[in-house]
Tab-separated table of C-alpha atoms in Angstrom:
chain	number	residue	atom	x	y	z
A	1	MET	CA	0.000	0.000	0.000
A	2	ASP	CA	1.439	3.333	-1.023
A	3	GLN	CA	-0.626	5.421	1.336
A	4	THR	CA	-3.601	5.293	3.675
A	5	PRO	CA	-6.875	6.161	1.853
A	6	GLN	CA	-8.304	9.640	2.444
A	7	LYS	CA	-10.757	9.927	5.327
A	8	PRO	CA	-13.975	10.514	3.293
A	9	GLU	CA	-13.428	7.126	1.652
A	10	GLU	CA	-12.647	5.224	4.810
A	11	THR	CA	-14.865	2.692	6.578
A	12	TYR	CA	-15.493	3.092	10.300
A	13	ALA	CA	-18.590	1.086	11.265
A	14	GLY	CA	-21.614	-0.619	9.794
A	15	GLN	CA	-19.885	-1.828	6.646
A	16	LEU	CA	-17.659	-4.766	5.777
A	17	LEU	CA	-14.141	-4.088	4.574
A	18	GLY	CA	-12.410	-6.748	2.495
A	19	PHE	CA	-8.746	-6.937	1.629
A	20	THR	CA	-6.286	-9.235	-0.108
A	21	ILE	CA	-2.507	-9.550	0.028
A	22	PRO	CA	-1.638	-11.168	-3.327
A	23	SER	CA	2.021	-11.881	-2.597
A	24	ARG	CA	1.039	-13.888	0.499
A	25	ASN	CA	-2.072	-15.596	-0.933
A	26	VAL	CA	-4.146	-14.047	1.831
A	27	ARG	CA	-7.646	-12.629	2.027
A	28	GLY	CA	-9.281	-10.874	4.964
A	29	ARG	CA	-12.439	-9.237	6.225
A	30	MET	CA	-12.932	-6.623	8.929
A	31	VAL	CA	-16.093	-5.182	10.490
A	32	ARG	CA	-17.194	-2.913	13.341
A	33	LEU	CA	-20.820	-2.891	14.542
A	34	ASP	CA	-22.373	-0.124	16.632
A	35	SER	CA	-25.913	1.201	16.001
A	36	THR	CA	-27.006	-1.911	14.084
A	37	LEU	CA	-25.772	-4.059	16.950
A	38	ASP	CA	-27.713	-1.964	19.466
A	39	GLU	CA	-30.844	-2.323	17.349
A	40	ILE	CA	-30.561	-6.118	17.278
A	41	LEU	CA	-29.794	-6.401	20.985
A	42	SER	CA	-32.648	-4.057	21.955
A	43	ALA	CA	-35.244	-6.677	20.979
A	44	HIS	CA	-34.500	-8.529	24.235
A	45	ALA	CA	-33.332	-7.474	27.681
A	46	TYR	CA	-30.258	-9.683	27.667
A	47	PRO	CA	-28.010	-9.848	30.745
A	48	ALA	CA	-24.389	-8.775	30.240
A	49	PRO	CA	-22.856	-12.233	29.540
A	50	ILE	CA	-25.482	-12.974	26.862
A	51	THR	CA	-25.081	-9.507	25.331
A	52	HIS	CA	-21.352	-10.125	25.010
A	53	LEU	CA	-21.874	-13.599	23.562
A	54	LEU	CA	-24.437	-12.504	20.977
A	55	ALA	CA	-22.399	-9.448	19.984
A	56	GLU	CA	-19.399	-11.683	19.250
A	57	ALA	CA	-21.602	-14.097	17.308
A	58	LEU	CA	-23.030	-11.273	15.179
A	59	VAL	CA	-19.534	-10.071	14.319
A	60	LEU	CA	-18.539	-13.608	13.317
A	61	ALA	CA	-21.651	-14.026	11.167
A	62	SER	CA	-20.829	-10.733	9.428
A	63	LEU	CA	-17.212	-11.711	8.796
A	64	MET	CA	-18.169	-15.104	7.375
A	65	GLY	CA	-21.027	-13.578	5.404
A	66	GLY	CA	-18.495	-11.216	3.880
A	67	LEU	CA	-16.793	-14.209	2.261
A	68	LEU	CA	-19.898	-14.925	0.164
A	69	LYS	CA	-19.790	-13.546	-3.360
A	70	ASP	CA	-23.186	-14.337	-4.878
A	71	ASP	CA	-26.284	-12.252	-4.147
A	72	GLY	CA	-28.829	-14.302	-2.233
A	73	SER	CA	-26.276	-16.514	-0.471
A	74	GLN	CA	-26.602	-16.879	3.285
A	75	VAL	CA	-24.462	-18.007	6.193
A	76	THR	CA	-26.086	-19.330	9.378
A	77	MET	CA	-24.265	-19.987	12.628
A	78	GLN	CA	-26.006	-22.086	15.273
A	79	ALA	CA	-24.679	-23.182	18.635
A	80	GLN	CA	-26.479	-25.687	20.833
A	81	THR	CA	-25.693	-27.223	24.160
A	82	GLU	CA	-26.158	-30.199	26.391
A	83	ALA	CA	-27.050	-29.038	29.911
A	84	GLY	CA	-25.483	-25.592	29.489
A	85	ALA	CA	-26.931	-22.229	30.501
A	86	VAL	CA	-27.353	-21.331	26.823
A	87	LYS	CA	-29.948	-23.494	25.111
A	88	LEU	CA	-29.600	-22.063	21.609
A	89	LEU	CA	-27.691	-19.326	19.828
A	90	VAL	CA	-28.455	-18.574	16.186
A	91	CYS	CA	-27.273	-15.824	13.824
A	92	ASP	CA	-27.497	-15.396	10.093
A	93	PHE	CA	-26.233	-12.993	7.437
A	94	LYS	CA	-27.706	-12.501	3.986
A	95	GLY	CA	-27.015	-9.629	1.609
A	96	GLY	CA	-25.909	-7.344	4.427
A	97	GLU	CA	-28.918	-8.219	6.577
A	98	LEU	CA	-27.927	-9.487	10.006
A	99	ARG	CA	-29.955	-11.005	12.817
A	100	GLY	CA	-29.402	-13.108	15.919
A	101	TYR	CA	-31.057	-14.552	19.008
A	102	VAL	CA	-30.089	-16.394	22.206
A	103	ASP	CA	-32.328	-18.657	24.282
A	104	PHE	CA	-30.917	-19.290	27.747
A	105	ASP	CA	-31.768	-20.538	31.222
A	106	GLU	CA	-31.828	-17.513	33.540
A	107	ALA	CA	-31.370	-19.562	36.716
A	108	LYS	CA	-28.364	-21.472	35.381
A	109	LEU	CA	-26.822	-18.282	34.025
A	110	ALA	CA	-27.163	-16.539	37.398
A	111	GLU	CA	-25.139	-19.319	39.023
A	112	LEU	CA	-22.171	-18.721	36.687
A	113	GLY	CA	-21.145	-15.258	37.867
A	114	ALA	CA	-20.201	-12.165	35.873
A	115	ASN	CA	-17.744	-13.584	33.342
A	116	PRO	CA	-18.618	-17.202	32.546
A	117	SER	CA	-16.359	-19.210	30.265
A	118	LEU	CA	-17.503	-20.641	26.962
A	119	PHE	CA	-17.654	-24.101	28.540
A	120	ALA	CA	-19.725	-22.776	31.444
A	121	LEU	CA	-22.218	-21.241	29.020
A	122	PHE	CA	-22.521	-24.201	26.663
A	123	GLY	CA	-21.292	-27.253	28.543
A	124	LYS	CA	-20.802	-29.995	25.983
A	125	GLY	CA	-21.949	-28.034	22.971
A	126	TYR	CA	-21.326	-27.814	19.258
A	127	LEU	CA	-21.207	-25.143	16.591
A	128	ALA	CA	-22.838	-25.654	13.194
A	129	ILE	CA	-21.985	-23.287	10.340
A	130	THR	CA	-24.102	-23.528	7.196
A	131	PHE	CA	-23.494	-21.842	3.845
A	132	ASP	CA	-26.542	-21.687	1.555
A	133	MET	CA	-25.206	-20.734	-1.848
A	134	ALA	CA	-27.348	-18.828	-4.334
A	135	GLY	CA	-27.812	-19.792	-7.945
A	136	GLY	CA	-28.247	-23.490	-7.305
A	137	LYS	CA	-24.696	-23.884	-6.039
A	138	GLY	CA	-25.793	-26.001	-3.100
A	139	ARG	CA	-25.707	-26.022	0.650
A	140	TYR	CA	-22.918	-27.212	2.863
A	141	GLN	CA	-22.450	-27.413	6.595
A	142	GLY	CA	-19.679	-28.091	9.048
A	143	ILE	CA	-20.039	-28.995	12.719
A	144	VAL	CA	-17.298	-28.604	15.338
A	145	PRO	CA	-17.239	-28.925	19.141
A	146	LEU	CA	-17.564	-25.702	21.111
A	147	GLU	CA	-14.073	-25.865	22.520
A	148	GLY	CA	-11.555	-23.191	23.430
A	149	ASP	CA	-11.969	-19.781	24.974
A	150	SER	CA	-14.371	-18.156	22.529
A	151	LEU	CA	-16.762	-18.539	19.625
A	152	ALA	CA	-14.042	-17.037	17.425
A	153	GLN	CA	-11.722	-19.914	18.255
A	154	ALA	CA	-14.449	-22.432	17.456
A	155	CYS	CA	-14.912	-20.740	14.058
A	156	GLU	CA	-11.174	-20.956	13.406
A	157	ASN	CA	-11.387	-24.686	14.082
A	158	TYR	CA	-14.339	-24.959	11.688
A	159	PHE	CA	-12.423	-23.436	8.785
A	160	PHE	CA	-9.361	-25.581	9.345
A	161	GLN	CA	-11.202	-28.853	9.981
A	162	SER	CA	-14.106	-28.509	7.552
A	163	GLU	CA	-12.604	-26.413	4.755
A	164	GLN	CA	-8.881	-26.994	5.210
A	165	VAL	CA	-8.257	-23.229	5.234
A	166	PRO	CA	-5.880	-21.816	7.886
A	167	THR	CA	-7.816	-18.972	9.513
A	168	LEU	CA	-7.175	-16.381	12.214
A	169	ILE	CA	-10.099	-14.546	13.812
A	170	ARG	CA	-10.010	-11.823	16.439
A	171	CYS	CA	-13.112	-10.284	18.059
A	172	ALA	CA	-13.617	-7.545	20.620
A	173	VAL	CA	-16.767	-6.427	22.446
A	174	ARG	CA	-17.427	-3.453	24.711
A	175	SER	CA	-20.777	-2.895	26.393
A	176	ASP	CA	-21.522	0.341	28.258
A	177	GLY	CA	-25.019	0.610	29.644
A	178	ASP	CA	-27.468	0.772	26.744
A	179	THR	CA	-24.832	0.781	23.990
A	180	CYS	CA	-22.591	-1.951	22.670
A	181	VAL	CA	-19.757	-1.946	20.138
A	182	ALA	CA	-18.210	-5.079	18.661
A	183	ALA	CA	-15.628	-5.612	15.953
A	184	GLY	CA	-13.630	-8.363	14.351
A	185	LEU	CA	-10.913	-9.374	11.927
A	186	LEU	CA	-10.823	-12.555	9.831
A	187	VAL	CA	-7.712	-13.507	7.837
A	188	GLN	CA	-7.303	-16.650	5.714
A	189	HIS	CA	-4.471	-18.267	3.796
A	190	LEU	CA	-5.342	-19.648	0.361
A	191	PRO	CA	-2.088	-21.510	-0.375
A	192	ASP	CA	-2.895	-22.237	-4.008
A	193	GLY	CA	-3.965	-18.680	-4.646
A	194	GLU	CA	-7.355	-19.842	-5.888
A	195	GLU	CA	-10.604	-19.657	-3.976
A	196	GLY	CA	-12.611	-22.855	-4.212
A	197	ARG	CA	-9.726	-25.101	-5.206
A	198	GLU	CA	-9.386	-28.317	-3.225
A	199	ARG	CA	-6.685	-28.060	-0.575
A	200	LEU	CA	-5.532	-31.468	0.549
A	201	HIS	CA	-2.540	-30.281	2.535
A	202	ALA	CA	-3.480	-27.178	4.490
A	203	ARG	CA	-0.490	-26.138	6.558
A	204	LEU	CA	-0.508	-23.986	9.651
A	205	ASP	CA	3.303	-23.845	9.432
A	206	HIS	CA	3.449	-22.459	5.893
A	207	PRO	CA	5.969	-19.550	5.918
A	208	GLU	CA	3.513	-17.159	4.261
A	209	TRP	CA	0.808	-18.008	6.777
A	210	GLU	CA	3.118	-17.845	9.780
A	211	HIS	CA	4.193	-14.349	8.726
A	212	ILE	CA	0.650	-13.043	8.226
A	213	ALA	CA	-0.679	-14.759	11.362
A	214	VAL	CA	1.927	-12.976	13.487
A	215	LEU	CA	1.031	-9.595	11.980
A	216	ALA	CA	-2.741	-10.096	12.171
A	217	GLY	CA	-2.540	-11.579	15.660
A	218	SER	CA	-0.904	-8.408	16.956
A	219	ILE	CA	-4.143	-6.415	16.648
A	220	ARG	CA	-5.430	-5.135	19.987
A	221	HIS	CA	-8.993	-5.013	21.284
A	222	ASP	CA	-8.817	-1.258	21.814
A	223	GLU	CA	-7.803	-0.796	18.166
A	224	LEU	CA	-10.710	-2.858	16.902
A	225	LEU	CA	-13.179	-0.898	19.045
A	226	ASP	CA	-11.767	2.631	18.582
A	227	PRO	CA	-14.515	4.630	16.776
A	228	GLU	CA	-11.953	7.201	15.602
A	229	LEU	CA	-9.762	4.586	13.934
A	230	SER	CA	-10.990	3.501	10.509
A	231	LEU	CA	-10.846	-0.098	9.390
A	232	ASP	CA	-8.683	1.051	6.470
A	233	ALA	CA	-6.174	2.503	8.930
A	234	LEU	CA	-6.160	-0.775	10.869
A	235	VAL	CA	-5.330	-2.750	7.729
A	236	TRP	CA	-2.562	-0.248	7.023
A	237	ARG	CA	-1.144	-0.619	10.560
A	238	LEU	CA	-1.051	-4.387	10.304
A	239	PHE	CA	0.232	-4.892	6.778
A	240	HIS	CA	1.910	-1.661	5.613
A	241	GLU	CA	5.196	-3.461	4.974
A	242	GLU	CA	3.641	-5.808	2.406
A	243	GLU	CA	4.319	-4.931	-1.224
A	244	GLU	CA	0.624	-4.673	-2.086
A	245	VAL	CA	-2.646	-4.705	-0.159
A	246	ARG	CA	-5.904	-4.404	-2.097
A	247	ILE	CA	-8.971	-2.963	-0.375
A	248	GLN	CA	-12.566	-3.808	-1.333
A	249	ARG	CA	-15.609	-2.061	0.143
A	250	GLY	CA	-18.110	-4.634	1.327
A	251	GLU	CA	-21.808	-4.617	2.096
A	252	THR	CA	-23.470	-2.142	4.405
A	253	ILE	CA	-24.899	-4.018	7.382
A	254	ALA	CA	-28.416	-3.563	8.748
A	255	ARG	CA	-30.718	-5.429	11.107
A	256	GLY	CA	-32.386	-7.957	8.862
A	257	CYS	CA	-35.223	-9.761	10.581
A	258	ARG	CA	-37.259	-11.029	7.642
A	259	CYS	CA	-40.468	-11.684	9.553
A	260	SER	CA	-43.800	-10.425	8.236
A	261	ILE	CA	-47.418	-11.516	8.164
A	262	GLU	CA	-47.000	-12.503	4.518
A	263	HIS	CA	-43.993	-14.670	5.382
A	264	TYR	CA	-45.801	-16.505	8.169
A	265	GLU	CA	-48.912	-16.958	6.032
A	266	GLN	CA	-46.742	-18.732	3.465
A	267	VAL	CA	-45.168	-20.910	6.176
A	268	LEU	CA	-48.526	-21.830	7.718
A	269	ALA	CA	-49.964	-22.670	4.311
A	270	ARG	CA	-47.616	-25.664	4.204
A	271	PHE	CA	-49.315	-27.230	7.245
A	272	PRO	CA	-52.389	-29.469	6.909
A	273	SER	CA	-55.682	-27.747	7.701
A	274	GLU	CA	-56.129	-29.928	10.804
A	275	ASP	CA	-52.810	-28.717	12.220
A	276	ARG	CA	-53.643	-25.078	11.508
A	277	ARG	CA	-57.008	-25.511	13.225
A	278	GLU	CA	-55.267	-26.698	16.404
A	279	MET	CA	-52.995	-23.635	16.338
A	280	ARG	CA	-55.904	-21.160	16.486
A	281	ASN	CA	-56.924	-19.428	19.709
A	282	ASP	CA	-60.527	-18.899	20.819
A	283	GLU	CA	-60.874	-15.992	18.386
A	284	GLY	CA	-59.727	-18.131	15.479
A	285	ILE	CA	-56.352	-16.347	15.263
A	286	ILE	CA	-52.938	-18.009	15.026
A	287	LEU	CA	-50.387	-16.035	17.065
A	288	VAL	CA	-46.805	-16.364	15.847
A	289	ASP	CA	-43.842	-15.095	17.881
A	290	CYS	CA	-40.606	-14.057	16.171
A	291	ALA	CA	-37.697	-14.842	18.484
A	292	PHE	CA	-35.340	-12.581	16.535
A	293	CYS	CA	-37.247	-9.297	16.824
A	294	SER	CA	-39.504	-10.176	19.784
A	295	LYS	CA	-42.708	-9.318	17.886
A	296	GLN	CA	-45.970	-11.205	17.733
A	297	PHE	CA	-47.945	-11.606	14.513
A	298	ALA	CA	-51.693	-12.348	14.407
A	299	ILE	CA	-52.581	-14.544	11.444
A	300	ALA	CA	-56.249	-14.878	10.514
A	301	ASP	CA	-56.209	-18.389	9.048
């Protein structure tokens, strides 16, 4: 990179920033969420540990969604547990639209204290990441144990185990009363220089990857969360000694709950009439709750 881009062109929050380092066969994504994150979180009165968990998950969904190239493709991240305080965590990203929800046991969570570990929250849990590709390109899913210190680490394991792509992910979250800011960096090594090519021998000790992993891993939480520091400037700080770094503006991110009466009418139409009759209340109305946005829809069936 010859110089840092001028400020009017820089990305600060609410938009994905992509970059590639051709000489190292590396691609990356960076994102910072502020007002959109607050909007998603405001649908539920989550306690602090769940706010932090969901904020990290939403950043991860955005970073992975930023890897999708075709309009209409979607990434879904779902974490479930066996006997943990968190029953279900689900996030998805499609065309810049982001949503997420956590179902948890309040009593179990209260027993864990202020800063519960990932294991304390999920117990023996697993993470499923699903990519639904547009244009008839199929659907594929990988499942990994929820191990390590964070959801980010579990996602790193997913990419290496399921896709054979060495990946480094860093996330940071800061919650202050009614506002929350979260940000993340994802960097991947594509050793053949071609996206989509089969990689039978992914190497975490490849010299190119070791070099980039050291640089990317040096990023600090305060840098990721600093509202005055653009994502462009962060890329420059990390990789300014590389011979070339290419920047690509990504999608603008917005809360994307896709619920509507029309949507639920279409879903209910797939059920047999006997089942729909049992769903009705005394007034003949089917009440449908959306867990993502915490709204209730009255369907006159």
